[in-house]
XYZ file of N, CA and C in Angstrom:
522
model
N -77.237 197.307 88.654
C -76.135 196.505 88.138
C -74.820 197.184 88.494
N -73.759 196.496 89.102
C -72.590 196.915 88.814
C -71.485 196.303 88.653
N -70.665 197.565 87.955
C -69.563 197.071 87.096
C -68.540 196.830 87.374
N -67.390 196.105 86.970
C -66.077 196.651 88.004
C -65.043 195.968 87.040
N -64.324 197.347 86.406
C -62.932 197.081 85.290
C -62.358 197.847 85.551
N -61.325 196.334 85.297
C -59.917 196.495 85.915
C -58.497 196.828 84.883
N -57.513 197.184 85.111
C -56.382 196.690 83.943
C -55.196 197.530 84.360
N -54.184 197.471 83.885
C -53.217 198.171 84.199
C -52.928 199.382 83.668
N -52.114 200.223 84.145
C -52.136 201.712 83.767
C -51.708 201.818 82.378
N -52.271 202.620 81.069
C -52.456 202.928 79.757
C -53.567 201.441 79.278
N -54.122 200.725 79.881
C -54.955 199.807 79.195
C -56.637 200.533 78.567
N -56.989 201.570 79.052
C -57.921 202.093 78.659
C -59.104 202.203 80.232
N -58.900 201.940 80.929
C -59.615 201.419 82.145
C -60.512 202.775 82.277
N -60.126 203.969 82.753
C -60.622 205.286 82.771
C -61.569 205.874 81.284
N -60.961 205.810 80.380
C -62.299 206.229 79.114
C -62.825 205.124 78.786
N -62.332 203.773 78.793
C -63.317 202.575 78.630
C -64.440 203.130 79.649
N -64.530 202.967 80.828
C -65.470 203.469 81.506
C -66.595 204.434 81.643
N -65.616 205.724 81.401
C -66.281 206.674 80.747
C -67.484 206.673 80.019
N -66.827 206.399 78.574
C -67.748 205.606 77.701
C -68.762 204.926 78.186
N -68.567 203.737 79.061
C -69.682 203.198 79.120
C -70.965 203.594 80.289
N -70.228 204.525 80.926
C -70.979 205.151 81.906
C -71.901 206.061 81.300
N -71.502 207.079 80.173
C -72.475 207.678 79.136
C -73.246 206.959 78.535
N -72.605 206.228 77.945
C -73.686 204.956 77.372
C -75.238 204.608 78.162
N -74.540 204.049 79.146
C -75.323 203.003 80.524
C -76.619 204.404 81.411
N -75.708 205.611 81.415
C -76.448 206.431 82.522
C -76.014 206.019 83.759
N -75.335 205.482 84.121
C -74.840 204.884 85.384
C -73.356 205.736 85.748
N -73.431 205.976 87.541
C -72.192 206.631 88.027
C -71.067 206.145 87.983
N -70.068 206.908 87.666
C -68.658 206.187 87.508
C -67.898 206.967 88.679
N -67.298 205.868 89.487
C -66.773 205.603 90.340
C -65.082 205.726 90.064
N -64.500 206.683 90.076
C -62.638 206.282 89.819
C -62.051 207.092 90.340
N -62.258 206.974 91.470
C -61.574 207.649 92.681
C -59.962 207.219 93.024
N -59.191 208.115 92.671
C -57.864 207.717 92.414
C -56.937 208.359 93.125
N -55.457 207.610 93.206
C -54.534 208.682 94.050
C -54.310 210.055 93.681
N -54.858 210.355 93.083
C -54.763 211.707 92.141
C -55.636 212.831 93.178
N -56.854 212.109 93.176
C -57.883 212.817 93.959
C -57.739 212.814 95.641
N -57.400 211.536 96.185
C -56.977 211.643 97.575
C -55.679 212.124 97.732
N -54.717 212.306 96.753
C -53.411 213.372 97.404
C -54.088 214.900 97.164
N -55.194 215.251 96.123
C -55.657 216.733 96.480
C -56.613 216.856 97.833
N -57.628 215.988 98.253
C -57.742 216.019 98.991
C -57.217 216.567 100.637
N -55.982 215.676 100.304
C -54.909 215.583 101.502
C -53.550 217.046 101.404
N -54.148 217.379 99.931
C -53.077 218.862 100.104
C -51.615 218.426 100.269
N -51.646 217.116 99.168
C -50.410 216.678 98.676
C -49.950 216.858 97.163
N -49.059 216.473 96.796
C -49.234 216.491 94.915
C -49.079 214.808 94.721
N -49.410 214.448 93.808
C -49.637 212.820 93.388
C -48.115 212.092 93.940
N -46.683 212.677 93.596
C -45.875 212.039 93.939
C -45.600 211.661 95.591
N -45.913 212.792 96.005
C -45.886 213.029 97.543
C -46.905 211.552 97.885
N -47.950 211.565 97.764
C -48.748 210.309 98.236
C -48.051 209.111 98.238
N -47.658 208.874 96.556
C -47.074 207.642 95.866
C -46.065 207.510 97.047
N -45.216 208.337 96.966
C -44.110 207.566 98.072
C -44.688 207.478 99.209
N -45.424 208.091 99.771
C -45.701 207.544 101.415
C -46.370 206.581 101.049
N -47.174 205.975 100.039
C -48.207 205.110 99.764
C -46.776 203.728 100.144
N -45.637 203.936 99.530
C -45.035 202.800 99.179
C -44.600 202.233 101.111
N -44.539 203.341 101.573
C -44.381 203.176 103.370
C -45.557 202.877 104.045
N -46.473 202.655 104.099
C -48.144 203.362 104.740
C -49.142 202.629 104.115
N -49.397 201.449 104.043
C -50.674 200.554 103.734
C -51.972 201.203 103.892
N -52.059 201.570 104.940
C -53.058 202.884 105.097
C -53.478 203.384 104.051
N -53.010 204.032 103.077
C -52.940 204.850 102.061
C -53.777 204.051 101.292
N -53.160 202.900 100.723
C -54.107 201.980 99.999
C -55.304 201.533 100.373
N -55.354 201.104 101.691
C -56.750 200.797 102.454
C -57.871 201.632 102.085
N -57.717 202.665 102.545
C -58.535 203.987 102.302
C -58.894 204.187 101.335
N -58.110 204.278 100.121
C -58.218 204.780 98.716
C -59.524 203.281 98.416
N -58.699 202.225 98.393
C -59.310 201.133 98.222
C -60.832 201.055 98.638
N -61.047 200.965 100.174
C -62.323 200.823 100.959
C -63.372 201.927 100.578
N -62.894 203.110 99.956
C -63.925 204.136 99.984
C -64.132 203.881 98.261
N -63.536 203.899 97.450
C -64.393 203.637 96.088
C -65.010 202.476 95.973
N -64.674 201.147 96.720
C -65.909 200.226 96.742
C -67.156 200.675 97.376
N -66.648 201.406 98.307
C -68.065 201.971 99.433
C -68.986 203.159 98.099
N -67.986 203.490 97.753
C -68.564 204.435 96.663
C -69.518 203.608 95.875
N -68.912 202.648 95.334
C -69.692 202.030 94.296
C -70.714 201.086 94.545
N -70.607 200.671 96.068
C -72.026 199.849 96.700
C -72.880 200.874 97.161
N -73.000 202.752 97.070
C -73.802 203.626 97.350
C -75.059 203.585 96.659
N -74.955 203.391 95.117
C -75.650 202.864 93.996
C -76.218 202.149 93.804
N -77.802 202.152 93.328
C -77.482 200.330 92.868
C -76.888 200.074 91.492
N -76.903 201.329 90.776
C -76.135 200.728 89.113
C -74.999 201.499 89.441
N -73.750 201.052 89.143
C -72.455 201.580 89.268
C -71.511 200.986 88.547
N -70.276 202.064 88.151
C -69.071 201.271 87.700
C -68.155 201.651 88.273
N -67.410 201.185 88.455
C -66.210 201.092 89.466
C -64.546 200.870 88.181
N -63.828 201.301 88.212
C -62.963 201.584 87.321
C -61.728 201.886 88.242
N -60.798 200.997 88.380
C -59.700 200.883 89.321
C -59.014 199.686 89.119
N -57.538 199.608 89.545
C -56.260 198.748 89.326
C -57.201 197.404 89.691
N -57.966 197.654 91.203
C -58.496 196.503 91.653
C -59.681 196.670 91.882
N -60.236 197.127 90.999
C -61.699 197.055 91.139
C -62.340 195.704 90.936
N -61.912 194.633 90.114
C -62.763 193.374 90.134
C -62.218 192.720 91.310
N -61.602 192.805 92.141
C -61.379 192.069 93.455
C -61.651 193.189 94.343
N -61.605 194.086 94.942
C -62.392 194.984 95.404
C -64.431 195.264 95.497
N -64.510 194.428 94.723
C -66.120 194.687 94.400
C -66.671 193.141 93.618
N -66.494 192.213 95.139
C -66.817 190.887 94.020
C -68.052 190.738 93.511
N -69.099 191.351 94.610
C -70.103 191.559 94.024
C -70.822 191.647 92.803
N -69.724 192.169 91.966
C -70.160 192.962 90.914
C -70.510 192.606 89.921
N -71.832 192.628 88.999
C -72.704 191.782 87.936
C -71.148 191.364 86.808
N -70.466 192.257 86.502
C -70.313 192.626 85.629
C -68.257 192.601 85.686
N -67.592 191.460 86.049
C -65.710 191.717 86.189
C -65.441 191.954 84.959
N -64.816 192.851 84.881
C -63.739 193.310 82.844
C -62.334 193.756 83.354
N -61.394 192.749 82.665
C -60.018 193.007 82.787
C -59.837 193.565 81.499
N -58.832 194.590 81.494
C -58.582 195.261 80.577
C -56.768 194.942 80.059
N -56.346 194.299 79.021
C -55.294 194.190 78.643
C -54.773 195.069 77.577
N -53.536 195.555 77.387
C -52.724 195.985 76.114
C -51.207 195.977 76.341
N -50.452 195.770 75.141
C -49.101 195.688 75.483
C -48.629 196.111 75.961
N -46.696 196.294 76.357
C -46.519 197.306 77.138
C -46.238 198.637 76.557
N -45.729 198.859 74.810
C -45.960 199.484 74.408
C -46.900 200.645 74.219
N -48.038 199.773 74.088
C -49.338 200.973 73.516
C -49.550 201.313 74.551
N -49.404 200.944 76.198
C -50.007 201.275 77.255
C -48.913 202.469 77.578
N -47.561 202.697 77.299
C -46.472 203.474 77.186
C -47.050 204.810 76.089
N -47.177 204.270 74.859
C -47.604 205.313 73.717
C -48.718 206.252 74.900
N -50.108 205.367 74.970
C -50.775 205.779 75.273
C -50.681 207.197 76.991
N -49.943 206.325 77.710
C -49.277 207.042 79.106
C -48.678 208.343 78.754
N -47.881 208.603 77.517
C -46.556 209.332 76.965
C -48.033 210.507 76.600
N -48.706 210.209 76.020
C -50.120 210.952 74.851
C -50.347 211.924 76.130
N -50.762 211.310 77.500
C -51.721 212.048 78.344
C -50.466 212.627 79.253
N -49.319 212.168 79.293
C -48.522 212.985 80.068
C -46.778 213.214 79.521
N -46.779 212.963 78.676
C -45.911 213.348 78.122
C -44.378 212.934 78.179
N -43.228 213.298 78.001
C -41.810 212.256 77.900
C -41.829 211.316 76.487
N -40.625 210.857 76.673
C -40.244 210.219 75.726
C -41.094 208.438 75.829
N -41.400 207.632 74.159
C -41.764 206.226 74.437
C -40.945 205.260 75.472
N -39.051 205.588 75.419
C -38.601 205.106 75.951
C -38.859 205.182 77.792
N -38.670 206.569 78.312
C -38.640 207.014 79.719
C -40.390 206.408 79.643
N -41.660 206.129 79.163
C -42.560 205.990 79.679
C -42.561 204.457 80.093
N -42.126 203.501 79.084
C -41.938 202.500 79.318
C -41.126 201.906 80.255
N -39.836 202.369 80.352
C -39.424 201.904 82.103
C -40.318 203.131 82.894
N -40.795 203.613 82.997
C -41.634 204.451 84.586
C -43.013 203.208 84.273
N -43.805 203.042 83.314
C -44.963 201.994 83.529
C -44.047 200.654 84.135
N -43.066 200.373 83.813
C -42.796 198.802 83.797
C -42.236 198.796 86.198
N -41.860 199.886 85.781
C -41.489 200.191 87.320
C -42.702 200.367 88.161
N -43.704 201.080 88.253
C -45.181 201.290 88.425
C -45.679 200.142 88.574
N -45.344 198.866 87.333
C -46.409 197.977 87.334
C -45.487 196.818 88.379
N -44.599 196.819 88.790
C -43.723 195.950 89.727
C -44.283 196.246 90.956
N -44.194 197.829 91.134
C -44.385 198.123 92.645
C -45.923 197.839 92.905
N -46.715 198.400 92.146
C -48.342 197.969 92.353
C -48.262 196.612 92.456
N -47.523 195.449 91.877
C -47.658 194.192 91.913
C -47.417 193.998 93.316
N -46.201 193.929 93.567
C -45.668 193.992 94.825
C -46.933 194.528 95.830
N -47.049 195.390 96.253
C -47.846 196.142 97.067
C -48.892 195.673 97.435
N -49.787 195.438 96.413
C -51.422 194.591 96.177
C -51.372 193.061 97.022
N -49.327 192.651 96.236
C -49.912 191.167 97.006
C -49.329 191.637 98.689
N -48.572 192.197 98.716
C -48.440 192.340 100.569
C -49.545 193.042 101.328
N -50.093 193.770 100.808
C -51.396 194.260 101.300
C -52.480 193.839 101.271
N -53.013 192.803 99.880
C -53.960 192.075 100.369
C -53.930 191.045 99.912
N -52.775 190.496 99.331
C -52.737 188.943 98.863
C -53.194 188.573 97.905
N -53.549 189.706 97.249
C -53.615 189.841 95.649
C -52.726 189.577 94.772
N -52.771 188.355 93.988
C -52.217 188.087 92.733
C -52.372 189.526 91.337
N -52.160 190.332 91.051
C -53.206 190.814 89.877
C -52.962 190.497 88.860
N -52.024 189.687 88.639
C -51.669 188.934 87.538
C -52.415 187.893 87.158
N -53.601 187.574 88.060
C -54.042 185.965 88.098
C -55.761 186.794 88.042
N -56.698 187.024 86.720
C -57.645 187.798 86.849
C -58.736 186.877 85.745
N -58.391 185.609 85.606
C -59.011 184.486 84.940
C -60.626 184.494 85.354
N -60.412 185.100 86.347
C -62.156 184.887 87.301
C -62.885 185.778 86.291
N -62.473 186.825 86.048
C -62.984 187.974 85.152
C -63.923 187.496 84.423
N -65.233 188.110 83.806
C -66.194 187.706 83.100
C -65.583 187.748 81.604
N -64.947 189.224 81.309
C -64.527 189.442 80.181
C -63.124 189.762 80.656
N -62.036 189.144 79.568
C -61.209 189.618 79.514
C -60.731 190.355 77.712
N -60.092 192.014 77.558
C -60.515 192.689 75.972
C -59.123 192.781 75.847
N -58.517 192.404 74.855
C -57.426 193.007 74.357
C -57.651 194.231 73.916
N -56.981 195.548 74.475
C -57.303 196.647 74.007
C -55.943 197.709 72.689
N -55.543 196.892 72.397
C -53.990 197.436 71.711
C -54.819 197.708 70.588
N -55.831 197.648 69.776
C -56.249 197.685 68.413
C -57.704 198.299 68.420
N -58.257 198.719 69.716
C -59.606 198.777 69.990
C -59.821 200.602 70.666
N -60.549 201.197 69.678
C -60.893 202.183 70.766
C -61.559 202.172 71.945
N -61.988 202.770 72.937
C -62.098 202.899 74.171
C -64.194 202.755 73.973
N -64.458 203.173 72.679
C -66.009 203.060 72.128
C -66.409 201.384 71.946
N -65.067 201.283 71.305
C -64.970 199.242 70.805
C -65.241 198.741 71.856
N -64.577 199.147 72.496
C -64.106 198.262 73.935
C -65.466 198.302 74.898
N -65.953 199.726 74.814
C -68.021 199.477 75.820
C -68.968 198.466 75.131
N -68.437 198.486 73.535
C -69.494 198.086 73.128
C -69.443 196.502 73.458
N -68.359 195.735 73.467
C -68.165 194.387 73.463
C -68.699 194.135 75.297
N -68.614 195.037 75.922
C -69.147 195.374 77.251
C -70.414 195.158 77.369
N -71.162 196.537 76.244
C -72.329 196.326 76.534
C -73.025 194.857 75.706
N -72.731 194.494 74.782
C -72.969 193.343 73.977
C -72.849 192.132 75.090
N -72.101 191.981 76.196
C -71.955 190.970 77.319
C -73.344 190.887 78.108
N -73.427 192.484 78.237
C -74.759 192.688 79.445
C -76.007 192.456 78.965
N -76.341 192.730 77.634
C -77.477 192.271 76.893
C -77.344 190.583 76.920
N -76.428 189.803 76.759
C -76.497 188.716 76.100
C -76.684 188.235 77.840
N -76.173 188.440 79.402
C -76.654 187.879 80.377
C -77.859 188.493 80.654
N -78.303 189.705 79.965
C -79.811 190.131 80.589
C -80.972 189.293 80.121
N -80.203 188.157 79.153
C -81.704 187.501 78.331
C -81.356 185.913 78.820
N -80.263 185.531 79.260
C -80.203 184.179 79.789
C -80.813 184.018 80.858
């Protein structure tokens, strides 16, 4: 089986996953610019901006965690575009939360003020918009296809597998 959730940065996408990858026993896949700028013997910002010049950048990042996650046969895949990246996949989960808590939450793991996190996410989430649709004509605003879509502003990241796994039981018996 595999998985593939999506959402925007502070929605829970990375420990939602987590979670359910402990849960499941299944590999989690979240191969991120984080990891291909160490790779590349860059630091994360260094990428980001050439990323914003260099389609390339995205291609790559993109093509190899789907490749990652079709290595498997049970997998989850946990990325901006992982449910369009991996249509394949038993299992699409968009992950929503305000822009707030996704700010609170951003501010928790890296720190700054609520205010400075919220314009750097709201700026982040323009340019990824932007980017996705010139690069592959991706709407990501438009994710209706999704099997599940979770409001996550009120839900821990445990809440949030379980309504997951509660999906996969209820198509494993139809």
């Amino acid at each position: 089986m595999k998985i593939a959730i999506s959402g925007l940065s502070g929605c829970g996408n990375t420990t939602t996953s987590t979670v359910l990858s402990k849960k499941l026993g299944f590999p989690l896949v979240n191969f991120t610019f984080r990891n291909l700028a160490k790779e590349k013997g860059m630091s994360l910002e260094e990428l980001s901006e050439k990323a914003k010049y260099n389609s390339d950048i995205d291609k790559e990042l993109d093509t190899r965690q789907a490749s990652m996650a079709r290595e498997n046969e049970n997998a989850i895949l946990a990325s901006r575009l992982a449910i369009w990246m991996l249509p394949e996949a038993d299992v699409k989960v968009y992950l929503e939360a305000s822009e707030k808590t996704r700010a609170e939450r951003i501010m928790k793991r890296e720190g700054g003020s609520l205010e400075y996190q919220i314009e750097t996410t709201r700026k982040r989430d323009e340019e990824n918009y932007n980017r996705y649709l010139n690069i592959y004509g991706i709407d990501c605003g438009k994710y209706d296809f999704a099997d599940l879509v979770i409001q996550t502003d009120d839900k821990t990241a445990e809440q949030v597998a379980d309504i997951v796994l509660e999906y996969i039981d209820k198509i494993k018996k139809d």
